Amino acid sequence: MPALNHFGLDIGTHSLKAVQLSGSSEQPGFVAAGQIPTPPHTVSAETEESVEALAATVKTLHKEARITTNKVVAALPESQIFTRVIELPPLSAAETRHAISWEAEQYVPIPMSEVRLDWQVLGKTVAGDKMEVLLVAAPIILVERFIKTIKAAGLTVVGLETEITAVVRSLVQRSEGAPTTMVVSIGASTTDLSIVTGGRINFTRSIATGGVALARGVAQELGFELDQATEYMKTYGLDATSLEGKVMQAIKPVFDVIVNEIRRSLAFYATKHPDLPVKRVVVTGGTAKLSGLVIYLAEAIGLEVQIGNPWEGVSLPSSIAPKLEEEGTSYAVAVGLALKQETK
Ligand SMILES: Nc1ncnc2c1ncn2[C@@H]1O[C@H](COP(=O)(O)OP(=O)(O)OP(=O)(O)O)[C@@H](O)[C@H]1O
Ligand SMILES: [Mg+2]
């Protein structure tokens, strides 16, 4: 198995994270990791200035985290791409290509000439008469902007994949025989949901609610500025006993948007795969640190809820282990990217 010789770069709207591992995806060794705040409004902006500002920050992170390679595997933000599990009749490879492009046209709201299509045949549907295909359509302009940013930072892109693919690799696919799992990744702007069974991604969804929306809820309800509201959100979270539950009450309606999306996704999945019910939920992303989240979510959906640990099986240097473990949920995407094994 070829050795891991790149680093993973997760370009989030709140912060950029970098992780470098050595060895193989089965026995990874720690090399370096770090994160740095994202310059405001640069991730989805298309101007030259924002590309430059982002590239400069990537360069700083690469240096400060002491990454020792220039090869990068980066994640495309789930919120800006179109991922879907579709059903097709059993077809030959050539027919599949044609059918996929036709299917993609049905729901991707931009012309096919402007997207890069990628897909993976997952297997047969429960009824057995169709095949399930995981389809990813990435706007070419987005892919080009990512490559341009990383090049401008003096680095080389050796791989691009979606955030969900990366998170599932770091949190689920490494534990053999894991039960059917829903992964909920709550970042600053976006929450990504996926359902994984037998190591395969069978369902994905992304919604535009995350930590920033929760903090906005606190700001509006309690009359704070956003920065102060963010601090209150981080300190009290979904804890009903602190401050007479005022922060919790402010967060609850926004957090319930996420809970409802989880419920809807579980219900949809149950109709497609009644034989493989979801057994547990693994939560990750910076906002997974919200206090009281595990209990609140477990009660709301009636399933076992765990916080994912991307550092599982990676031995961290003792000097930085506490910090990296404390920030573990933020690193799930970057660890997954760092673990991507080249297929040769
Ligand atoms: N202790 C905490 N409790 C609640 N939220 C927290 C805590 N610590 C950090 N956060 C929130 O986590 C978010 C950052 O998470 P993360 O690093 O996953 O975001 P990102 O990857 O940059 O965002 P996105 O993927 O949505 O673009 C921020 O909104 C921050 O307020
Ligand atoms: Mg993120």
Coordinates of C-alpha atoms and ligand atoms in Angstrom, one line a residue:
M1 CA 0.0 0.0 0.0
P2 CA 1.5 3.4 -1.0
A3 CA 2.5 5.6 1.9
L4 CA 0.5 8.8 2.7
N5 CA 2.6 11.6 1.3
H6 CA 0.3 14.6 1.2
F7 CA -1.6 16.7 3.7
G8 CA -5.4 17.3 4.0
L9 CA -6.7 20.9 3.7
D10 CA -10.2 21.8 4.9
I11 CA -11.2 25.3 3.8
G12 CA -14.1 26.1 6.1
T13 CA -15.9 29.5 6.3
H14 CA -14.8 29.9 10.0
S15 CA -11.4 28.3 9.9
L16 CA -8.9 26.5 7.7
K17 CA -7.6 23.2 9.0
A18 CA -4.5 21.2 7.9
V19 CA -3.5 17.7 8.9
Q20 CA -0.6 15.6 7.7
L21 CA -0.3 11.9 8.6
S22 CA 2.4 9.4 7.6
G23 CA 2.3 5.6 7.1
S24 CA -0.8 4.1 5.7
S25 CA -4.5 4.8 6.2
E26 CA -4.6 1.6 8.3
Q27 CA -1.7 2.6 10.5
P28 CA -1.4 6.3 10.3
G29 CA 1.3 8.3 12.2
F30 CA 0.9 11.9 13.2
V31 CA 3.1 14.5 11.4
A32 CA 1.5 17.9 11.8
A33 CA -1.8 19.7 12.3
G34 CA -3.1 23.2 12.7
Q35 CA -5.9 25.6 12.1
I36 CA -6.2 29.3 11.4
P37 CA -9.2 31.7 11.1
T38 CA -10.5 32.1 7.5
P39 CA -10.4 35.7 6.3
P40 CA -14.0 36.9 6.3
H41 CA -16.1 36.4 3.1
T42 CA -13.3 34.8 1.1
V43 CA -14.5 31.2 0.7
S44 CA -17.4 31.7 -1.7
A45 CA -16.3 35.1 -3.2
E46 CA -15.1 35.0 -6.8
T47 CA -12.8 38.1 -6.8
E48 CA -9.1 38.0 -7.4
E49 CA -8.6 39.7 -4.0
S50 CA -10.4 36.9 -2.1
V51 CA -8.4 34.2 -3.9
E52 CA -5.2 36.0 -2.9
A53 CA -6.3 36.6 0.7
L54 CA -7.3 32.9 1.0
A55 CA -4.0 31.7 -0.6
A56 CA -2.0 33.9 1.8
T57 CA -3.8 32.3 4.7
V58 CA -3.3 28.8 3.4
K59 CA 0.5 29.6 3.1
T60 CA 0.6 30.9 6.7
L61 CA -1.2 27.8 7.9
H62 CA 1.2 25.5 6.0
K63 CA 4.1 27.2 7.6
E64 CA 2.8 27.6 11.1
A65 CA 1.5 24.0 11.3
R66 CA 4.9 22.8 10.1
I67 CA 3.5 20.7 7.3
T68 CA 6.4 19.1 5.5
T69 CA 4.9 18.4 2.1
N70 CA 3.5 20.6 -0.7
K71 CA 1.0 18.0 -1.9
V72 CA -2.6 18.7 -1.0
V73 CA -5.8 16.8 -0.9
A74 CA -8.6 19.4 -0.4
A75 CA -12.3 19.2 0.3
L76 CA -15.0 20.9 -1.8
P77 CA -17.7 22.4 0.4
E78 CA -20.8 20.3 0.4
S79 CA -22.9 23.4 0.4
Q80 CA -21.6 24.4 -3.1
I81 CA -21.8 21.0 -4.8
F82 CA -24.6 18.7 -5.6
T83 CA -24.4 15.2 -4.1
R84 CA -27.2 12.7 -4.4
V85 CA -27.9 9.0 -4.3
I86 CA -29.9 8.2 -7.5
E87 CA -31.5 5.0 -8.7
L88 CA -30.9 3.7 -12.2
P89 CA -32.0 0.6 -14.0
P90 CA -29.1 -1.9 -14.4
L91 CA -27.0 -0.5 -17.3
S92 CA -23.7 -1.0 -19.0
A93 CA -20.8 1.4 -18.2
A94 CA -21.4 3.4 -21.3
E95 CA -25.2 3.6 -20.7
T96 CA -24.6 4.6 -17.1
R97 CA -22.5 7.6 -18.2
H98 CA -25.3 8.7 -20.4
A99 CA -28.0 8.1 -17.9
I100 CA -26.1 9.9 -15.2
S101 CA -25.6 13.0 -17.2
W102 CA -29.3 13.0 -18.0
E103 CA -30.3 12.4 -14.3
A104 CA -27.9 15.2 -13.2
E105 CA -29.6 17.6 -15.6
Q106 CA -32.9 17.0 -13.7
Y107 CA -31.8 18.5 -10.4
V108 CA -28.5 20.4 -10.8
P109 CA -29.6 24.0 -11.3
I110 CA -26.6 24.9 -13.5
P111 CA -25.9 23.8 -17.1
M112 CA -24.1 20.4 -17.5
S113 CA -21.3 22.1 -19.5
E114 CA -20.5 24.0 -16.2
V115 CA -20.2 21.0 -13.9
R116 CA -17.7 18.2 -13.3
L117 CA -19.6 15.0 -12.8
D118 CA -18.3 12.1 -10.7
W119 CA -20.1 9.0 -9.6
Q120 CA -19.8 5.7 -7.8
V121 CA -22.1 2.7 -8.2
L122 CA -23.2 1.7 -4.7
G123 CA -25.1 -1.5 -5.4
K124 CA -28.6 -2.7 -5.8
T125 CA -31.7 -1.2 -4.3
V126 CA -33.6 -3.2 -1.7
A127 CA -36.1 -4.4 -4.2
G128 CA -33.1 -5.5 -6.3
D129 CA -34.4 -4.2 -9.6
K130 CA -32.3 -1.0 -9.8
M131 CA -28.9 0.2 -8.9
E132 CA -28.0 3.0 -6.5
V133 CA -25.4 5.5 -7.7
L134 CA -23.8 8.2 -5.6
L135 CA -23.6 11.2 -7.9
V136 CA -21.4 14.3 -7.3
A137 CA -21.7 17.4 -9.5
A138 CA -19.2 20.1 -8.8
P139 CA -19.3 23.5 -10.5
I140 CA -16.2 23.8 -12.7
I141 CA -15.8 27.4 -11.6
L142 CA -15.6 26.2 -7.9
V143 CA -13.1 23.5 -8.7
E144 CA -10.9 25.9 -10.7
R145 CA -11.0 28.5 -7.9
F146 CA -9.9 25.9 -5.4
I147 CA -7.0 24.8 -7.6
K148 CA -6.0 28.4 -8.3
T149 CA -6.1 29.3 -4.6
I150 CA -3.9 26.3 -3.6
K151 CA -1.5 27.0 -6.5
A152 CA -1.2 30.6 -5.5
A153 CA -0.2 29.4 -2.0
G154 CA 2.7 27.5 -3.7
L155 CA 1.2 24.1 -3.2
T156 CA 0.1 21.3 -5.6
V157 CA -3.4 19.7 -5.6
V158 CA -3.2 16.0 -5.8
G159 CA -6.8 15.3 -4.9
L160 CA -10.2 16.9 -4.4
E161 CA -13.1 15.3 -2.8
T162 CA -16.3 16.2 -0.9
E163 CA -16.4 17.0 2.8
I164 CA -18.8 14.1 3.4
T165 CA -16.4 11.6 1.8
A166 CA -13.6 12.9 4.0
V167 CA -15.6 12.9 7.2
V168 CA -17.0 9.4 6.6
R169 CA -13.4 8.1 6.0
S170 CA -12.1 9.5 9.3
L171 CA -15.1 8.7 11.5
V172 CA -16.8 5.6 10.2
Q173 CA -14.9 3.6 7.5
R174 CA -12.0 2.9 9.8
S175 CA -14.1 0.9 12.3
E176 CA -14.8 -2.4 10.7
G177 CA -18.3 -3.8 11.1
A178 CA -19.7 -0.4 12.2
P179 CA -23.5 -0.4 12.4
T180 CA -25.5 1.8 10.0
T181 CA -24.5 5.3 11.1
M182 CA -25.7 8.8 10.4
V183 CA -22.9 11.3 10.5
V184 CA -23.9 14.9 11.4
S185 CA -21.2 17.4 10.7
I186 CA -22.1 20.9 12.1
G187 CA -19.7 23.6 11.0
A188 CA -20.0 27.4 11.1
S189 CA -22.3 27.9 8.1
T190 CA -23.4 24.4 7.1
T191 CA -24.6 21.1 8.5
D192 CA -23.8 18.0 6.4
L193 CA -25.7 14.8 6.9
S194 CA -24.8 11.4 5.6
I195 CA -25.8 7.8 6.2
V196 CA -23.2 5.1 6.0
T197 CA -23.9 1.4 5.8
G198 CA -21.3 -1.3 5.4
G199 CA -18.8 1.5 4.9
R200 CA -20.8 3.0 2.0
I201 CA -22.4 6.4 1.8
N202 CA -26.0 5.8 1.0
F203 CA -27.5 9.2 1.7
T204 CA -26.3 12.8 1.8
R205 CA -27.9 16.1 2.6
S206 CA -26.5 19.6 3.3
I207 CA -28.3 22.5 4.9
A208 CA -27.3 26.1 5.5
T209 CA -27.6 26.1 9.3
G210 CA -24.6 25.9 11.7
G211 CA -22.8 27.6 14.5
V212 CA -23.2 31.1 13.1
A213 CA -27.0 30.7 12.9
L214 CA -27.1 29.5 16.5
A215 CA -25.1 32.5 17.6
R216 CA -27.4 34.8 15.6
G217 CA -30.4 33.2 17.5
V218 CA -28.7 34.2 20.8
A219 CA -27.9 37.7 19.5
Q220 CA -31.4 38.3 18.4
E221 CA -33.1 36.9 21.5
L222 CA -30.8 38.4 24.1
G223 CA -29.9 41.6 22.3
F224 CA -26.1 40.9 22.0
E225 CA -23.6 41.7 19.3
L226 CA -22.7 38.5 17.3
D227 CA -19.2 38.1 19.0
Q228 CA -20.7 38.2 22.5
A229 CA -23.6 36.0 21.4
T230 CA -21.0 33.4 20.1
E231 CA -19.3 33.4 23.5
Y232 CA -22.6 32.8 25.3
M233 CA -23.5 30.1 22.9
K234 CA -20.1 28.3 23.4
T235 CA -20.4 28.7 27.2
Y236 CA -24.0 27.7 27.9
G237 CA -25.1 25.8 24.8
L238 CA -28.2 23.6 25.2
D239 CA -27.8 23.6 29.0
A240 CA -31.3 24.3 30.4
T241 CA -30.0 24.9 34.0
S242 CA -27.7 27.9 33.4
L243 CA -28.9 31.5 33.2
E244 CA -32.4 30.2 33.7
G245 CA -32.1 28.4 30.4
K246 CA -32.2 31.7 28.5
V247 CA -29.4 30.8 26.1
M248 CA -30.8 27.4 25.5
Q249 CA -34.2 28.9 24.7
A250 CA -32.6 31.2 22.2
I251 CA -30.6 28.4 20.5
K252 CA -33.3 25.8 20.6
P253 CA -35.5 26.9 17.6
V254 CA -32.4 27.2 15.4
F255 CA -30.9 23.9 16.6
D256 CA -34.3 22.3 15.9
V257 CA -33.9 23.1 12.2
I258 CA -31.0 20.7 12.3
V259 CA -33.0 18.2 14.4
N260 CA -35.9 18.3 12.0
E261 CA -33.6 17.7 9.0
I262 CA -32.1 14.7 10.8
R263 CA -35.6 13.4 11.4
R264 CA -36.6 13.9 7.8
S265 CA -33.5 12.2 6.5
L266 CA -33.9 9.2 8.9
A267 CA -37.5 8.9 7.7
F268 CA -36.6 9.1 4.0
Y269 CA -33.8 6.6 4.5
A270 CA -36.1 4.2 6.4
T271 CA -38.4 4.0 3.4
K272 CA -35.5 3.2 1.0
H273 CA -33.6 0.8 3.3
P274 CA -36.1 -0.7 5.8
D275 CA -33.8 -3.6 6.3
L276 CA -30.8 -1.5 7.4
P277 CA -32.1 0.9 10.1
V278 CA -29.8 3.6 11.4
K279 CA -28.4 2.5 14.7
R280 CA -26.4 5.5 15.9
V281 CA -25.6 9.1 15.1
V282 CA -22.0 10.4 15.2
V283 CA -21.7 14.2 15.5
T284 CA -18.7 16.2 14.4
G285 CA -17.7 19.7 13.2
G286 CA -16.7 22.7 15.5
T287 CA -20.3 23.2 16.6
A288 CA -20.5 19.6 17.9
K289 CA -18.8 21.0 21.0
L290 CA -22.1 22.7 22.0
S291 CA -22.7 21.7 25.6
G292 CA -25.7 19.5 26.2
L293 CA -25.8 18.5 22.5
V294 CA -25.5 14.8 22.9
I295 CA -28.3 14.5 25.5
Y296 CA -30.6 16.9 23.6
L297 CA -30.1 15.1 20.3
A298 CA -30.4 11.6 21.7
E299 CA -33.7 12.6 23.4
A300 CA -35.0 14.3 20.3
I301 CA -34.4 11.5 17.9
G302 CA -34.4 8.4 20.1
L303 CA -31.0 7.0 18.9
E304 CA -27.6 6.6 20.4
V305 CA -25.5 9.8 19.8
Q306 CA -21.7 10.0 20.0
I307 CA -19.2 12.7 19.4
G308 CA -16.8 11.4 16.6
N309 CA -13.1 11.3 17.4
P310 CA -11.0 11.6 14.2
W311 CA -7.8 11.0 16.1
E312 CA -8.9 7.4 16.9
G313 CA -5.9 5.2 16.2
V314 CA -3.5 8.1 15.6
S315 CA -0.9 8.5 18.4
L316 CA -0.5 12.2 19.0
P317 CA 2.6 13.8 20.5
S318 CA 1.9 14.4 24.2
S319 CA 2.8 18.1 24.1
I320 CA -0.1 18.9 21.7
A321 CA -2.4 16.0 22.3
P322 CA -4.8 17.8 24.8
K323 CA -5.3 20.7 22.4
L324 CA -5.8 18.5 19.3
E325 CA -8.2 16.3 21.2
E326 CA -10.2 19.2 22.5
E327 CA -10.5 20.5 19.0
G328 CA -10.9 17.0 17.6
T329 CA -14.4 17.6 16.1
S330 CA -13.0 20.5 14.0
Y331 CA -10.4 18.3 12.4
A332 CA -12.6 15.4 11.2
V333 CA -12.6 16.6 7.5
A334 CA -8.9 17.4 7.4
V335 CA -8.0 14.0 9.0
G336 CA -10.2 12.2 6.4
L337 CA -8.4 14.1 3.6
A338 CA -5.0 13.2 5.1
L339 CA -6.0 9.6 5.2
K340 CA -7.0 9.4 1.5
Q341 CA -4.9 6.6 0.1
E342 CA -3.9 7.0 -3.5
T343 CA -5.4 4.2 -5.6
K344 CA -2.7 2.8 -7.8
Ligands
LIG1 N1 -17.6 25.1 22.4 C1 -18.4 25.4 21.4 N2 -19.7 25.3 21.4 C2 -20.5 25.6 20.4 N3 -20.0 26.0 19.2 C3 -18.7 26.1 19.1 C4 -17.8 25.8 20.1 N4 -16.5 26.0 19.7 C5 -16.6 26.4 18.4 N5 -17.9 26.4 18.0 C6 -18.4 26.8 16.7 O1 -17.9 26.0 15.7 C7 -17.9 26.7 14.4 C8 -16.7 26.4 13.7 O2 -16.7 25.1 13.4 P1 -15.9 24.5 12.1 O3 -14.4 24.8 12.3 O4 -16.3 23.1 11.9 O5 -16.4 25.4 11.0 P2 -16.0 25.6 9.4 O6 -15.5 24.2 9.0 O7 -15.0 26.7 9.3 O8 -17.4 26.0 8.8 P3 -18.2 25.4 7.5 O9 -17.7 24.0 7.3 O10 -19.6 25.5 7.9 O11 -17.8 26.3 6.4 C9 -18.1 28.2 14.8 O12 -19.4 28.6 14.4 C10 -18.0 28.2 16.3 O13 -18.7 29.2 16.9
MG2 MG -16.3 22.7 7.8

